[in-house]
XYZ file of C-alpha atoms in Angstrom:
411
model
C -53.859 5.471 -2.166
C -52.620 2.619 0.051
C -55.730 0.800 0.014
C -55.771 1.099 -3.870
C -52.144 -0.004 -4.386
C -53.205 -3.182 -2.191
C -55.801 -4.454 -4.236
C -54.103 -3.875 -7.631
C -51.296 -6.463 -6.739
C -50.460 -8.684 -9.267
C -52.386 -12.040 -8.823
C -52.266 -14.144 -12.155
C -50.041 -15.050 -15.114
C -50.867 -17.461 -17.920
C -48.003 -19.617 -17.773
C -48.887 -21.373 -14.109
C -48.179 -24.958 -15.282
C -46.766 -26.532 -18.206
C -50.121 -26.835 -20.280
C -50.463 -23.559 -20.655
C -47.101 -22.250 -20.818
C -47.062 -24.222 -24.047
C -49.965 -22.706 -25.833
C -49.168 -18.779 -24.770
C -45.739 -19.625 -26.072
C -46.862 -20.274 -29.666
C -50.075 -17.597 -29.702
C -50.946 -13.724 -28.926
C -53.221 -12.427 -26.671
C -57.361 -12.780 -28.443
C -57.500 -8.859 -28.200
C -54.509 -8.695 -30.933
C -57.238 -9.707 -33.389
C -59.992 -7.460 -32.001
C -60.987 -3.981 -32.675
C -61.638 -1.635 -29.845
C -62.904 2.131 -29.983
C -60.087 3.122 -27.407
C -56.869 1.882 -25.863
C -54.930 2.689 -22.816
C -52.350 4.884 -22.766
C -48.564 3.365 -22.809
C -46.925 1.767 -18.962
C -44.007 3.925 -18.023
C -40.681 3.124 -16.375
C -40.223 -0.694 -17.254
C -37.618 -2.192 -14.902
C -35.848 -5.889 -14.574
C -33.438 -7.216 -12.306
C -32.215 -10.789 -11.031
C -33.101 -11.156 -7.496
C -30.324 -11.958 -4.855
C -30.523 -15.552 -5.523
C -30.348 -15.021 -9.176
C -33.268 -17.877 -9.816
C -36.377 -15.348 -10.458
C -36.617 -11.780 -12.667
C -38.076 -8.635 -10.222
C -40.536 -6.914 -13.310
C -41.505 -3.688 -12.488
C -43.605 -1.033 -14.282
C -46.044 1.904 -13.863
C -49.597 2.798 -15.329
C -50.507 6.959 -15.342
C -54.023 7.519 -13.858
C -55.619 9.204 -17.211
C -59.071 9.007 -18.836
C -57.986 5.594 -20.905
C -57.461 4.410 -17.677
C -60.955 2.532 -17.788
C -59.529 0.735 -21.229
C -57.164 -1.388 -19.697
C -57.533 -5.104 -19.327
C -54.512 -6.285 -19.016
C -50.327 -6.083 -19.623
C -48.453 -8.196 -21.939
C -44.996 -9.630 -21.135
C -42.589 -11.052 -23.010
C -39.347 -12.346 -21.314
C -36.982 -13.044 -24.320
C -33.599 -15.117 -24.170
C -33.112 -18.738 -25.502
C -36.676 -19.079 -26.095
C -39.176 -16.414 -25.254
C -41.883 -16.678 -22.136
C -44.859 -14.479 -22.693
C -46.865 -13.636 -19.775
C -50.571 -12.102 -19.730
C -50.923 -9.905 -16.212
C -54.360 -9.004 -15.370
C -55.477 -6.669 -12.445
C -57.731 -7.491 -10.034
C -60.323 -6.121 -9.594
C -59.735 -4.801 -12.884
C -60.009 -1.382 -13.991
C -63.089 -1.219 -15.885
C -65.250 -1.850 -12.873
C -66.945 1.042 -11.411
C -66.094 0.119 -7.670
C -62.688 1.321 -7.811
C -62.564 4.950 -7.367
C -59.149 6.628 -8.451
C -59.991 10.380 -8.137
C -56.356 12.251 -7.181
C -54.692 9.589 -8.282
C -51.787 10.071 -10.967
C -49.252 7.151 -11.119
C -49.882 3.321 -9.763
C -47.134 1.122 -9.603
C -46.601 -2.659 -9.916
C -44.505 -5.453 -10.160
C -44.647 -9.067 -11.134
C -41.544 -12.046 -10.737
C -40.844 -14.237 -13.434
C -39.845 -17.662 -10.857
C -37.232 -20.253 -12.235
C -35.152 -18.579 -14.514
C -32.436 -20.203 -15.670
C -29.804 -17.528 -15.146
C -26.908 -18.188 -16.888
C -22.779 -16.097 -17.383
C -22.502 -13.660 -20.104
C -26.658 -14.240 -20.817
C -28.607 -10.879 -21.184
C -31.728 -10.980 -21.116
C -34.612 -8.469 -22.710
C -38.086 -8.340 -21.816
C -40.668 -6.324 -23.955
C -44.136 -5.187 -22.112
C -47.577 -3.418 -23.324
C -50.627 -2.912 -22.003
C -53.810 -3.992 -23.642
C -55.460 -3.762 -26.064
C -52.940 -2.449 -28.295
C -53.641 0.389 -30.779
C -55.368 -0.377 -34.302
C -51.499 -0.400 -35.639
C -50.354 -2.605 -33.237
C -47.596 -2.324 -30.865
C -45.080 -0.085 -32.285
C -41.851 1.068 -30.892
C -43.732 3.862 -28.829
C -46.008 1.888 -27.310
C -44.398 -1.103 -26.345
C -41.652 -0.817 -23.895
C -38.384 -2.500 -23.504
C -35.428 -3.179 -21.300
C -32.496 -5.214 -20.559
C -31.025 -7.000 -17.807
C -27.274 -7.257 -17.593
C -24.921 -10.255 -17.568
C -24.954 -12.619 -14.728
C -21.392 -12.058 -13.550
C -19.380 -14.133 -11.230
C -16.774 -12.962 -8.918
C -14.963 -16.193 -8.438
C -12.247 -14.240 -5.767
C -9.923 -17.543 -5.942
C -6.907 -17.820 -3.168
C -4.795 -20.257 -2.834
C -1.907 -21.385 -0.499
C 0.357 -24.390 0.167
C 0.069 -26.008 3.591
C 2.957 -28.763 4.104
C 1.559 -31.449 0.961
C -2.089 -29.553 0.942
C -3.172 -26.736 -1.208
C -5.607 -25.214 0.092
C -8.358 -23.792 -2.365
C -11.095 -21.040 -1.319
C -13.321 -19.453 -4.060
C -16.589 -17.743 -3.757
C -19.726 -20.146 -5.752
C -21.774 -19.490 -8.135
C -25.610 -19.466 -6.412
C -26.728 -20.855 -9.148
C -24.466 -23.408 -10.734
C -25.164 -26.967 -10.252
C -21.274 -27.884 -9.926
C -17.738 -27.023 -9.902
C -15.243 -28.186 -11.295
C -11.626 -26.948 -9.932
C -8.410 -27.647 -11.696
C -4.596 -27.998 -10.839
C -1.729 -27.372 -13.994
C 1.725 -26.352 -13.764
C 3.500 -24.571 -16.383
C 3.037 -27.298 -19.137
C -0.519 -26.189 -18.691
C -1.341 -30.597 -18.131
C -3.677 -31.247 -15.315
C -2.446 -32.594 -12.545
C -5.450 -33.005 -10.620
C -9.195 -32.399 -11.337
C -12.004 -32.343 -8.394
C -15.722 -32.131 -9.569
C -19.022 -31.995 -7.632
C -20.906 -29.527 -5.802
C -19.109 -31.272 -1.983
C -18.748 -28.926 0.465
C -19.266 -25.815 -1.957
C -23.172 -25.216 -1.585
C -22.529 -22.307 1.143
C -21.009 -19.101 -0.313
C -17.205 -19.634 0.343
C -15.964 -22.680 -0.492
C -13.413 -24.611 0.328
C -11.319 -27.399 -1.175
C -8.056 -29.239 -0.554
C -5.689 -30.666 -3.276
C -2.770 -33.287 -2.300
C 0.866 -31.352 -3.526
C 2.842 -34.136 -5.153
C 6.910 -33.634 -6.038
C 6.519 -34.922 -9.304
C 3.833 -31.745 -9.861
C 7.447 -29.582 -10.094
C 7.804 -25.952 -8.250
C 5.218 -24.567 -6.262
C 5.533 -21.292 -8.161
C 4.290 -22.820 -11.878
C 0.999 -24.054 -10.420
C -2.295 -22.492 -11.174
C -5.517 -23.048 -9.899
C -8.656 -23.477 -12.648
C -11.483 -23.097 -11.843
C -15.436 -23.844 -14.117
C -19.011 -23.111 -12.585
C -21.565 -25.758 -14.501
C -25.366 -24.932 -14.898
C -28.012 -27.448 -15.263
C -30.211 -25.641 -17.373
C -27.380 -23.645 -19.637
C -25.288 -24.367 -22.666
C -21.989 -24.574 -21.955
C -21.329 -20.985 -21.703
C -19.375 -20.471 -18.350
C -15.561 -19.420 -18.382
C -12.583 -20.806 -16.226
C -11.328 -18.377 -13.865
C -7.600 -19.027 -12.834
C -5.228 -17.926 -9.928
C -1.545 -18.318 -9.351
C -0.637 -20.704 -6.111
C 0.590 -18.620 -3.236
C 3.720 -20.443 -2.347
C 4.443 -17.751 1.037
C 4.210 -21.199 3.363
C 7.659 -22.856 3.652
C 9.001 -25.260 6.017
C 11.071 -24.603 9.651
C 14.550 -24.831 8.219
C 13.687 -22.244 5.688
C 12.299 -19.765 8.109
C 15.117 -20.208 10.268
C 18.107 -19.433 7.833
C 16.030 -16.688 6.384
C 15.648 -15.141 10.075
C 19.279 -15.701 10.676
C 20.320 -14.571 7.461
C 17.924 -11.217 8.043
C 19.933 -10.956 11.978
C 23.313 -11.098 10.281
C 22.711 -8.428 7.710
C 21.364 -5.912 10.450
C 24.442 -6.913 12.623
C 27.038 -5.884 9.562
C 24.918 -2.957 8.511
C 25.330 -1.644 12.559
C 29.265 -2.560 12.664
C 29.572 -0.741 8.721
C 27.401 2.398 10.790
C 29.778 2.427 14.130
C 33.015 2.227 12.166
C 31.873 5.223 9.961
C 30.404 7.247 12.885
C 34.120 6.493 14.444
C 36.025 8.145 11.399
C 33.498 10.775 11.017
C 34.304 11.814 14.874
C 37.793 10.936 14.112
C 37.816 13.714 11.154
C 36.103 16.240 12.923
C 38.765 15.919 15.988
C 41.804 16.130 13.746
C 40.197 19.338 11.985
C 39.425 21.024 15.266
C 42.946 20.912 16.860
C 43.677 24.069 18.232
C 47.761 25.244 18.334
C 48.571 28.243 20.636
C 51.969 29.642 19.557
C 53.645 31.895 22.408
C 56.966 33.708 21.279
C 58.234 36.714 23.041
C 58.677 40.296 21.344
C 62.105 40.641 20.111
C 61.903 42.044 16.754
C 60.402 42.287 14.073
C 62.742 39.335 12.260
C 61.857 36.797 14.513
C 57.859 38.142 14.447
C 57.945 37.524 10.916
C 59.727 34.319 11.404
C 56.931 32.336 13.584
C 53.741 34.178 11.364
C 55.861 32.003 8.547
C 55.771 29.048 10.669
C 52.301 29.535 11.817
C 51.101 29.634 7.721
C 53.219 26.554 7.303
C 50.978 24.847 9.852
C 47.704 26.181 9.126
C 48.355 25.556 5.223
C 48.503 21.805 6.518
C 44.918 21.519 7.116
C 43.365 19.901 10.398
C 44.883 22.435 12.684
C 43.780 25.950 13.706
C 46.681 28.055 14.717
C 46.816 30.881 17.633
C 49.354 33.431 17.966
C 50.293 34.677 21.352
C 53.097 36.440 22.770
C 54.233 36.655 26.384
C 54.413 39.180 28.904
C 57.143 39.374 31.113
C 54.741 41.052 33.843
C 52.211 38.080 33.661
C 54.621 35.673 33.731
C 56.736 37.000 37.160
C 52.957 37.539 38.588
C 51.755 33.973 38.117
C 55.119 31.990 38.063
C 56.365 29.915 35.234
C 54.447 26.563 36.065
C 51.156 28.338 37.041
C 51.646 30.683 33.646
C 52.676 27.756 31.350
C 49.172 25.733 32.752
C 47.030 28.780 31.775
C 48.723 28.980 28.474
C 47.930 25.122 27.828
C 44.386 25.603 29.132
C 43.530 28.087 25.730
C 43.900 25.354 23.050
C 45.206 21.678 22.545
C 48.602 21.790 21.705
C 50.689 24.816 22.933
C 54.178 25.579 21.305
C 56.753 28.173 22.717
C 59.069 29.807 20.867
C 62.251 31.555 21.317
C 64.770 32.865 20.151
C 67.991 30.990 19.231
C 70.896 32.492 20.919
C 71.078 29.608 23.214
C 74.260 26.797 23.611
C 73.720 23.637 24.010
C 75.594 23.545 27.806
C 74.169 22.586 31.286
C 71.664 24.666 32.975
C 71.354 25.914 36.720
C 68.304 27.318 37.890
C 68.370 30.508 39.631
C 65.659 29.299 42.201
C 65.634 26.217 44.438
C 64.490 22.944 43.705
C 62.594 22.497 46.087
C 59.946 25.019 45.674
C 59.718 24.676 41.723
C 59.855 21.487 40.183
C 61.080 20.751 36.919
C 59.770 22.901 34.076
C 58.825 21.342 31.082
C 60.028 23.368 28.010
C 58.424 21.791 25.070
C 55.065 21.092 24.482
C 54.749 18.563 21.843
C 52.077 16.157 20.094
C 51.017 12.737 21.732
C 48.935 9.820 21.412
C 46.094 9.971 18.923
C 43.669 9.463 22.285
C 44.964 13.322 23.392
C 47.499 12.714 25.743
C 50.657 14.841 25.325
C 54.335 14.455 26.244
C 56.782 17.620 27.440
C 60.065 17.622 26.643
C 62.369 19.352 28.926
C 65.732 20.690 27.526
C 68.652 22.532 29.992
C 70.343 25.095 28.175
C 72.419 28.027 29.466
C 71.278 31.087 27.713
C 72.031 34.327 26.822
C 69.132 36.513 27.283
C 68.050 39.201 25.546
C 67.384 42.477 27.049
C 63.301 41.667 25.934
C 63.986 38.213 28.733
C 66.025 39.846 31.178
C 63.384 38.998 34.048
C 62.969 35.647 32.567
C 65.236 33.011 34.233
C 64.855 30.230 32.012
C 64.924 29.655 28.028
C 62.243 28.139 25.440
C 63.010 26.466 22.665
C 61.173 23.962 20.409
């Protein structure tokens, strides 16, 4: 099979200089006219495609190993766009010679390239292929094969920037144009500047730089243009266009935008630290704990501090505790030790009694010297915590519930 395939490469067409492409151009193969008592049977799977450099057509096409087989004396191309190229493919050696031996073969395939083609945007091009000679009625639709090979397209991929007084212009080129023309509007759509020539552009990224002129107004109105020209095409190609990217400014700009950007993240963190403040501020004031401490007289003055314990917890902010004192606790620990417990349960402590006291000097049963000072009064301080006791000296007439008490509460 390998050695077959090599010898039935492709080896001829009649268009090989200009001479003859002429006359094929304006005639049909002799065997057109001729009769012949058989014909091979139809090629299969006609292909076309532009080759990477999009300057030559890839043909490709295959022939079924049958008993016409020994028929066939050639294929007949046509390449059809502006004008149509006809091509006449022969094999070699050919298939009517006796030397080539094709037994288990089924399918040979083969391709020809059509060099020089003048491949130009939004051009399709068709190309129509029989072998020969053709049936008594010609080549009709099932016979003769056809395909199509799709637009040239050009994926320009334009960027460009503004560096100081340059804009800088990079665009992917056409392979195949002769020339490119690139050009600068703003938004009066008049061009400002206009650079033709192939330059620097024959690799595939090219790129260009414009001079940036004040009189050419805002950076953000300009627009790039951009025109691929083709020696042997009409004028058929299309501008392609891109916005300037403006992104490059100078020092001073940077700078203020950078300090602008530090100031905003400096306000947004005093706005945060202020509210985190009077969040924890809020959740202190509605988490003070009051202990009230009153002793058990009766059930008067009970109901007299639970009123005064809703009054404070109707308030808000402040969570109210109700204790009462024992006489037994209190001669077991002594008054200062007892009183520091009693502050110890909750923020704020308030002790009440009842009010059968006169406003008259006080003298303490025990010595001075081994008891300071009680403090009486347990009231509210500084909004940082701290608390002040007031101390008031009363003589007092105790009830028989404080008769081992030796001193009198009152807020």
């Amino acid at each position: 099979m390998r050695e077959i395939v090599a010898f039935f490469l492709l080896i001829q067409w009649s268009t090989s200089d200009n001479s003859s492409l002429g006359i094929v151009k304006h005639t049909v193969h002799k065997e057109w006219f001729e009769n012949h008592k058989s014909n091979p049977s139809p090629l299969h799977e006609l292909s076309a495609e532009l080759s990477e450099s999009q300057t030559s057509i890839i043909i490709r096409w295959s022939i079924n190993i049958d008993s016409s087989i020994r028929s066939l004396v050639g294929t007949w191309i046509i390449l059809s766009e502006e004008s149509d190229s006809r091509y006449r493919c022969q094999y070699q050696p050919p298939f009517t010679s006796e030397r080539i031996n094709l037994t288990g073969q089924e399918q040979l395939w083969f391709s020809f390239t059509v060099p020089n083609v003048s491949a130009c945007p939004s051009t399709s091009y068709y190309i129509f292929a029989y072998n020969m000679p053709t049936p008594t009625d010609g080549a009709n639709e099932e016979y003769a094969k056809k395909t199509q090979i799709d637009e040239v397209q050009w994926n320009a991929d334009i960027y460009s920037v503004l560096h100081g007084d340059k804009i800088v212009v990079t665009f992917n080129t056409s392979l195949v144009a002769d020339r490119h023309t690139i050009l600068l509007t703003n938004s009066t759509y008049l061009p400002l500047r206009t650079v033709g020539g192939k330059g620097e552009c024959k690799v595939e990224k090219c790129e260009v730089k414009l001079d940036y002129m004040e009189y050419m107004g805002p950076c953000e109105d300009l627009t790039i243009w951009i025109k691929p020209h083709f020696k042997d095409c009409q004028d058929k190609s299309e501008w392609k266009d891109q916005k300037v990217n403006c992104t490059n400014r100078s020092a001073l700009d940077i700078g203020v935008g950078c300090m602008m950007a530090l100031l905003f993240v400096l306000l947004c963190c005093c706005i945060m630290c202020q509210t985190f403040r009077w969040i924890r501020g809020m959740r202190r004031a509605a988490s003070v704990r009051v202990l009230l401490v009153y002793p058990a007289v009766d059930s008067v003055f009970q109901r007299s501090v639970m009123l005064l314990a809703e009054s404070l917890q109707s308030r808000g902010g402040i969570h109210v505790v109700i204790d009462m004192w024992e006489r037994g606790s209190l001669a077991e620990q002594g008054p200062l030790r007892w009183l520091n417990t009693q502050a110890d349960l909750s923020e704020r402590v308030l002790l009440i009694s009842p009010p059968q006291c006169t406003h008259t000097a006080i003298f303490l049963p025990w010595p001075s010297t081994s008891l300071p000072v009680l403090p009486m009064t347990h009231t509210a301080g500084t909004s940082s915590g701290s608390s002040t006791w007031g101390m008031m000296r009363r003589v007092c007439r105790l009830s028989s519930e404080a008769a081992g008490c030796s001193f009198c509460r009152e807020t």
